[in-house]
CSV table of C-alpha atoms and ligand atoms in Angstrom, one decimal:
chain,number,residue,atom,x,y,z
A,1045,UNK,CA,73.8,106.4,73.7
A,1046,UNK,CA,76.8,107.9,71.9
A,1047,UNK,CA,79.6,105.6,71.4
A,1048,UNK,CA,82.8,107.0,73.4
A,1049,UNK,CA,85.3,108.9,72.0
A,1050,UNK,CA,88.5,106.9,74.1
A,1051,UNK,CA,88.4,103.9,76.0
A,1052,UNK,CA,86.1,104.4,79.0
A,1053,UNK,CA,88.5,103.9,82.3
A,1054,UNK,CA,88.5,101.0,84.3
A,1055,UNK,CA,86.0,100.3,86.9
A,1056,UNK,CA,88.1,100.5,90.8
A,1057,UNK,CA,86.8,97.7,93.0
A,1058,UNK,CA,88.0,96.2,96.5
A,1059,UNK,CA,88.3,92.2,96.5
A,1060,UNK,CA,85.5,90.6,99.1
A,1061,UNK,CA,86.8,87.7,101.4
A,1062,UNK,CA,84.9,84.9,100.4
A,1063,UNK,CA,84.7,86.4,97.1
A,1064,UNK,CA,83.5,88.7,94.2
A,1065,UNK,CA,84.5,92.4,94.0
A,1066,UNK,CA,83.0,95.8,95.2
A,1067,UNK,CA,83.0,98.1,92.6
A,1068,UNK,CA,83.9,102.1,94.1
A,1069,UNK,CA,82.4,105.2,93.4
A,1070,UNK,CA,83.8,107.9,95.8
A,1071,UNK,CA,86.7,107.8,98.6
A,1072,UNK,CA,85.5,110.0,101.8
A,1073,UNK,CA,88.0,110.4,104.5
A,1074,UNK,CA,87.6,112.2,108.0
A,1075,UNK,CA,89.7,114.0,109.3
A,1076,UNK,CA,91.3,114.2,113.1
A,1077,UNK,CA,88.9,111.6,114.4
A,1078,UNK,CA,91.4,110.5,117.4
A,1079,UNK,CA,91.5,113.1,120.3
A,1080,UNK,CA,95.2,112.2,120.8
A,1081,UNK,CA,96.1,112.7,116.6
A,1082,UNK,CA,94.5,115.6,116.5
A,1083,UNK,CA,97.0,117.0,119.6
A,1084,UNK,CA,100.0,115.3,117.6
A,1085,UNK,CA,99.0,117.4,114.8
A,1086,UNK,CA,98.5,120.7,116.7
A,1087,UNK,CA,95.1,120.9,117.2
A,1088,UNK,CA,92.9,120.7,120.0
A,1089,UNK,CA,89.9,118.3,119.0
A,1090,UNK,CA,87.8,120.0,121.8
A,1091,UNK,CA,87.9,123.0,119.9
A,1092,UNK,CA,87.5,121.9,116.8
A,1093,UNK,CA,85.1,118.5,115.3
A,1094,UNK,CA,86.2,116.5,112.6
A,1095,UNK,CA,85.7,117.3,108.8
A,1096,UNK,CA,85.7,115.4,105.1
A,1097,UNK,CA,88.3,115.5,102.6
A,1098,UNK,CA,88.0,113.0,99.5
A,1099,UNK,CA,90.5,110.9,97.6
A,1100,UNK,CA,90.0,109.6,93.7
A,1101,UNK,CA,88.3,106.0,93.5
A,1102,UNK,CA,91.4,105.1,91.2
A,1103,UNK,CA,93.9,105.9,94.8
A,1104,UNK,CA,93.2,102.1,95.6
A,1105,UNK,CA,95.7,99.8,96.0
A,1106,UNK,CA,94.6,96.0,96.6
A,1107,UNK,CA,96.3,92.5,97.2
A,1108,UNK,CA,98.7,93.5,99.0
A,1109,UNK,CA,100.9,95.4,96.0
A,1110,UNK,CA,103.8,97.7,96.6
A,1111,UNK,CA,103.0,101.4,96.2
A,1112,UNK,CA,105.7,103.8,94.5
A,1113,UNK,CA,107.5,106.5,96.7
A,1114,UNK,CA,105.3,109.6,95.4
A,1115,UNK,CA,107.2,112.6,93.7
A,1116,UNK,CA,106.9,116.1,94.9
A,1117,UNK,CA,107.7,114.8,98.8
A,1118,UNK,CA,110.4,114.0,101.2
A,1119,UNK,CA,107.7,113.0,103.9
A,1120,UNK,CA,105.4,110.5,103.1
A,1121,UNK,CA,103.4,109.3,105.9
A,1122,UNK,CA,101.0,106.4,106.5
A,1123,UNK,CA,97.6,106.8,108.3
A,1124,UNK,CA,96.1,103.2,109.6
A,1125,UNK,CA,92.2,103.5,109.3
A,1126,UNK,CA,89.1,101.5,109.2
A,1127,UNK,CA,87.3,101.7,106.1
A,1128,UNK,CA,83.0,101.2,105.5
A,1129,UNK,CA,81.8,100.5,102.1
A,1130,UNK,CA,78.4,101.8,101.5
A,1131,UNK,CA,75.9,99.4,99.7
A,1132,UNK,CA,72.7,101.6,100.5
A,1133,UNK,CA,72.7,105.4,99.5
A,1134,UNK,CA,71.2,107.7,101.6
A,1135,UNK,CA,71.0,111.3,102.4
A,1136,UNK,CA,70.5,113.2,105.7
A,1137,UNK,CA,70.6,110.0,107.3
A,1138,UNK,CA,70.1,108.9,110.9
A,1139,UNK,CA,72.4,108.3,113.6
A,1140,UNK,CA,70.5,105.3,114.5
A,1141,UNK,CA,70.2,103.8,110.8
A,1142,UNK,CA,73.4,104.6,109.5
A,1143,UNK,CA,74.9,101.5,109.9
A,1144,UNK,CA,72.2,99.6,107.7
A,1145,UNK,CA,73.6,101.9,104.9
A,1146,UNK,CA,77.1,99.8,105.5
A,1147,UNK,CA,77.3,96.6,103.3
A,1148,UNK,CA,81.2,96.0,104.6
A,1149,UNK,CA,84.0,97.1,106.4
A,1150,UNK,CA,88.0,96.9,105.6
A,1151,UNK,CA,91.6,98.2,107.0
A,1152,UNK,CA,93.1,101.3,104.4
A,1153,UNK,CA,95.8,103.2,104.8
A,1154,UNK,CA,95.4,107.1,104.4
A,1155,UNK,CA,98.9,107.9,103.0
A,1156,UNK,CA,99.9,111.7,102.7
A,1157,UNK,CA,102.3,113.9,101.3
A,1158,UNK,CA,103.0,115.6,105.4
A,1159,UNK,CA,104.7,118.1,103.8
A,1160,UNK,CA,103.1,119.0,101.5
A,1161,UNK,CA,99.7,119.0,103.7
A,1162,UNK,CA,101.7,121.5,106.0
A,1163,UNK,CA,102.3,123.7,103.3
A,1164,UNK,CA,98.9,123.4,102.4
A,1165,UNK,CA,97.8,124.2,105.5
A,1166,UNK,CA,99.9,127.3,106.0
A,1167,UNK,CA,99.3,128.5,102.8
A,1168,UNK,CA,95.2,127.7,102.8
A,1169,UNK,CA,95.6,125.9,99.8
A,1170,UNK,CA,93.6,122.8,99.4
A,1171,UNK,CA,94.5,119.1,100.3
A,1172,UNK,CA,94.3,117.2,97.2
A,1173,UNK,CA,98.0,116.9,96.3
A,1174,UNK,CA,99.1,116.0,99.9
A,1175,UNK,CA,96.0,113.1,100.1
A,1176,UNK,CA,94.7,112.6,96.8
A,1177,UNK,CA,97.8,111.3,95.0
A,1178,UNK,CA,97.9,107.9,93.1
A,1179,UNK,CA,98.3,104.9,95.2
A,1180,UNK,CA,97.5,106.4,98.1
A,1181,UNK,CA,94.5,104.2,99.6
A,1182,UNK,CA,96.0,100.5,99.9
A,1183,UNK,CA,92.9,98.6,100.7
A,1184,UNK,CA,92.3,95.0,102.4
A,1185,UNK,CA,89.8,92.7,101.2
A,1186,UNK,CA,86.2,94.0,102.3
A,1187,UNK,CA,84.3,91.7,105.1
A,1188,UNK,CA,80.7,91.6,104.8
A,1189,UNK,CA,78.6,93.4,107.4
A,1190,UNK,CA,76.8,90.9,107.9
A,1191,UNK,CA,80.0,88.3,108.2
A,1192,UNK,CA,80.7,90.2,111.6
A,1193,UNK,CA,79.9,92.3,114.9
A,1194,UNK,CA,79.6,96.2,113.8
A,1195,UNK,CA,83.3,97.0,114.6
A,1196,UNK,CA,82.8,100.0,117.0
A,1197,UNK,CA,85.5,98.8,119.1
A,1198,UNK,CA,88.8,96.6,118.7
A,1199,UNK,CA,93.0,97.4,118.5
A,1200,UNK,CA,93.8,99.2,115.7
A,1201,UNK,CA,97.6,98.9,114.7
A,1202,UNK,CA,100.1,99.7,112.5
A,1203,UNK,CA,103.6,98.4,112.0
A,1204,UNK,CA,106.7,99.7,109.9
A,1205,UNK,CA,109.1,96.7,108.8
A,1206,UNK,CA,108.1,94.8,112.4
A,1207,UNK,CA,108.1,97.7,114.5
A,1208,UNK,CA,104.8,99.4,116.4
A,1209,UNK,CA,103.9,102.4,115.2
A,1210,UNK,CA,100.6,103.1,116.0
A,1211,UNK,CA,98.2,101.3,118.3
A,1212,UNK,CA,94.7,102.4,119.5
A,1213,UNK,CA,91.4,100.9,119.9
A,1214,UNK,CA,88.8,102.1,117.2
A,1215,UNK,CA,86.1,103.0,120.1
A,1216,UNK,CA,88.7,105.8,120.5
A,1217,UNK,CA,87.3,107.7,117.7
A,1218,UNK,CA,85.6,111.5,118.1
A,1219,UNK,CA,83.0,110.5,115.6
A,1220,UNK,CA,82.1,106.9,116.0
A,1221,UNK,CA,81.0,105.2,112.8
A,1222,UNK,CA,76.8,106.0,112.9
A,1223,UNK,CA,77.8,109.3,113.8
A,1224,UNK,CA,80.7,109.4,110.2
A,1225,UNK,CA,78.1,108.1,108.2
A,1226,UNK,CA,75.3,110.5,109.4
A,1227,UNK,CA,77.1,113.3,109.4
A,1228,UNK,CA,78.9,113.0,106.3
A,1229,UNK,CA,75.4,112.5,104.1
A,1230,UNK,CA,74.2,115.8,105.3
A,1231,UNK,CA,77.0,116.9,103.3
A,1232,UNK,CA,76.8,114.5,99.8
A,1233,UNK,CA,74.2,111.9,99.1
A,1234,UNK,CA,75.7,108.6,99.6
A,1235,UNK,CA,75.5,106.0,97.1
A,1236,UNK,CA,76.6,102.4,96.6
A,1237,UNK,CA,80.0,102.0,96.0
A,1238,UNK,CA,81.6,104.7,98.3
A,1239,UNK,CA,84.1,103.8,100.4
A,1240,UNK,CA,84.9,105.9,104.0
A,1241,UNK,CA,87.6,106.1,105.7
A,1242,UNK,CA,87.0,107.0,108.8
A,1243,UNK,CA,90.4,108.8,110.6
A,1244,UNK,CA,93.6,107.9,111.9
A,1245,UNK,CA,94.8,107.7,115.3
A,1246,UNK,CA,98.2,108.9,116.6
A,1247,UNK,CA,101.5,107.6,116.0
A,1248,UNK,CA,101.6,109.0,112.2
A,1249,UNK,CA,105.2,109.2,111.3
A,1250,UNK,CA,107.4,108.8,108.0
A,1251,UNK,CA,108.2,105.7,106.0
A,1252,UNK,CA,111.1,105.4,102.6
A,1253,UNK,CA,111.3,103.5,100.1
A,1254,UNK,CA,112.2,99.5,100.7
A,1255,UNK,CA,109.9,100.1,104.0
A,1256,UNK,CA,107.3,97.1,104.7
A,1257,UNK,CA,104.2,98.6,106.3
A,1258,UNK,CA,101.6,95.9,108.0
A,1259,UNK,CA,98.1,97.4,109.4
A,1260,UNK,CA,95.0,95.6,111.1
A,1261,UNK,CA,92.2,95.9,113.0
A,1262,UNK,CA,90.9,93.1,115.4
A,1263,UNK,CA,87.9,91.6,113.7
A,1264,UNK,CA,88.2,93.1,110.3
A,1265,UNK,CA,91.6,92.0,108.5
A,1266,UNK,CA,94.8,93.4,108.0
A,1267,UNK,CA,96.5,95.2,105.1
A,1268,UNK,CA,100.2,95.2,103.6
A,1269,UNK,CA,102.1,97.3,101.1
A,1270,UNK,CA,105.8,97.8,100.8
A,1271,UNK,CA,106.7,101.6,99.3
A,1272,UNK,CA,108.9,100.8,96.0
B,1348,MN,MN1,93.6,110.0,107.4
């Protein structure tokens, strides 16, 4: 093999509770997977399904670090999700198997330029600089699958310096998880290493800087970041 030019880049991972690491590939995200987001964002999710937008691998955050306030926004908003990590690639899979494809599960936080996202939208321009900016996928440690009961239901919450800012159950979800993982591998081949989330629900709103932002989702963890 040739030898490389620079310095190969480091490999992303997520910390596992227990221990080790999981190495990432890809970051998938859905999109308006909660009826009642979806309407907070002017859209009505009975006339429209959910869809995929991505995020770089090297967007995590981990242990709990502070994120910078981007540039380029006055509006940065945080998006409480639950994320699966895949450990079994597949492609065009089942409904009824996805879930075997899921070696772990973990609480992320989707944060976006809003402002730039509505410019985006408005001028059908892409996404990537309103959700695929650096440090915008804080991470909790990964729970095995096999460590817990598929979470297809349990509170989902998010709080900003104490205070409630979105709280919902995760059975809420448009797309329940078999149904994210199915549907998104009829559109890439999944391979270990990639990491989903899987939607917010409503409640999205701003945060500045010196804001403490605390998210969890009963049965899989909790996550913390404080924008710098
Ligand atoms: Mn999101």
């Amino acid at each position: 093999m040739a030898e490389f030019v620079i310095t190969p880049p480091p490999q992303v991972s997520v910390p596992v509770a227990g221990g080790g690491a999981f190495p990432v590939r890809r970051i998938y995200c859905v999109g308006r997977n909660y009826a009642e987001h979806a309407r907070e964002m002017g859209h009505d999710p009975d006339a429209e399904p959910p869809f995929f937008f991505s995020k770089p691998a090297d967007a995590i955050v981990t242990g709990g670090a502070p994120i910078p306030y981007p540039t380029e926004t006055s509006n940065l908003h945080y998006e409480i999700e639950l994320v699966a990590a895949i450990g079994t690639g597949g492609k065009g899979i089942s409904v009824e198997r996805a879930l075997d494809h899921v070696w772990g599960y973990a609480v992320g936080i989707d944060f976006t330029r809003r402002d730039l996202q509505a410019w985006a939208k408005k001028a059908a321009k892409p996404w990537e600089v309103a959700k695929g900016f650096d440090h915008s996928a804080p991470i909790s440690a990964l729970v095995a699958a096999s460590a817990l009961t598929p979470p297809l239901k349990g509170a989902i919450k998010l709080e900003v310096n104490g205070e409630t800012r979105q709280s919902a159950d995760i059975s809420d979800m448009i797309w329940d998880l078999p149904h994210v993982v199915a549907e998104l591998s009829r559109y890439f081949e999944l391979f270990p290493g990639d990491l989903i989330f899987t939607g917010t629900p409503a409640g999205v709103g701003a945060v500045v800087k010196g804001d403490s932002v605390t998210g969890s989702i009963a049965g899989v963890g909790s996550v913390e970041t404080t924008i710098a």
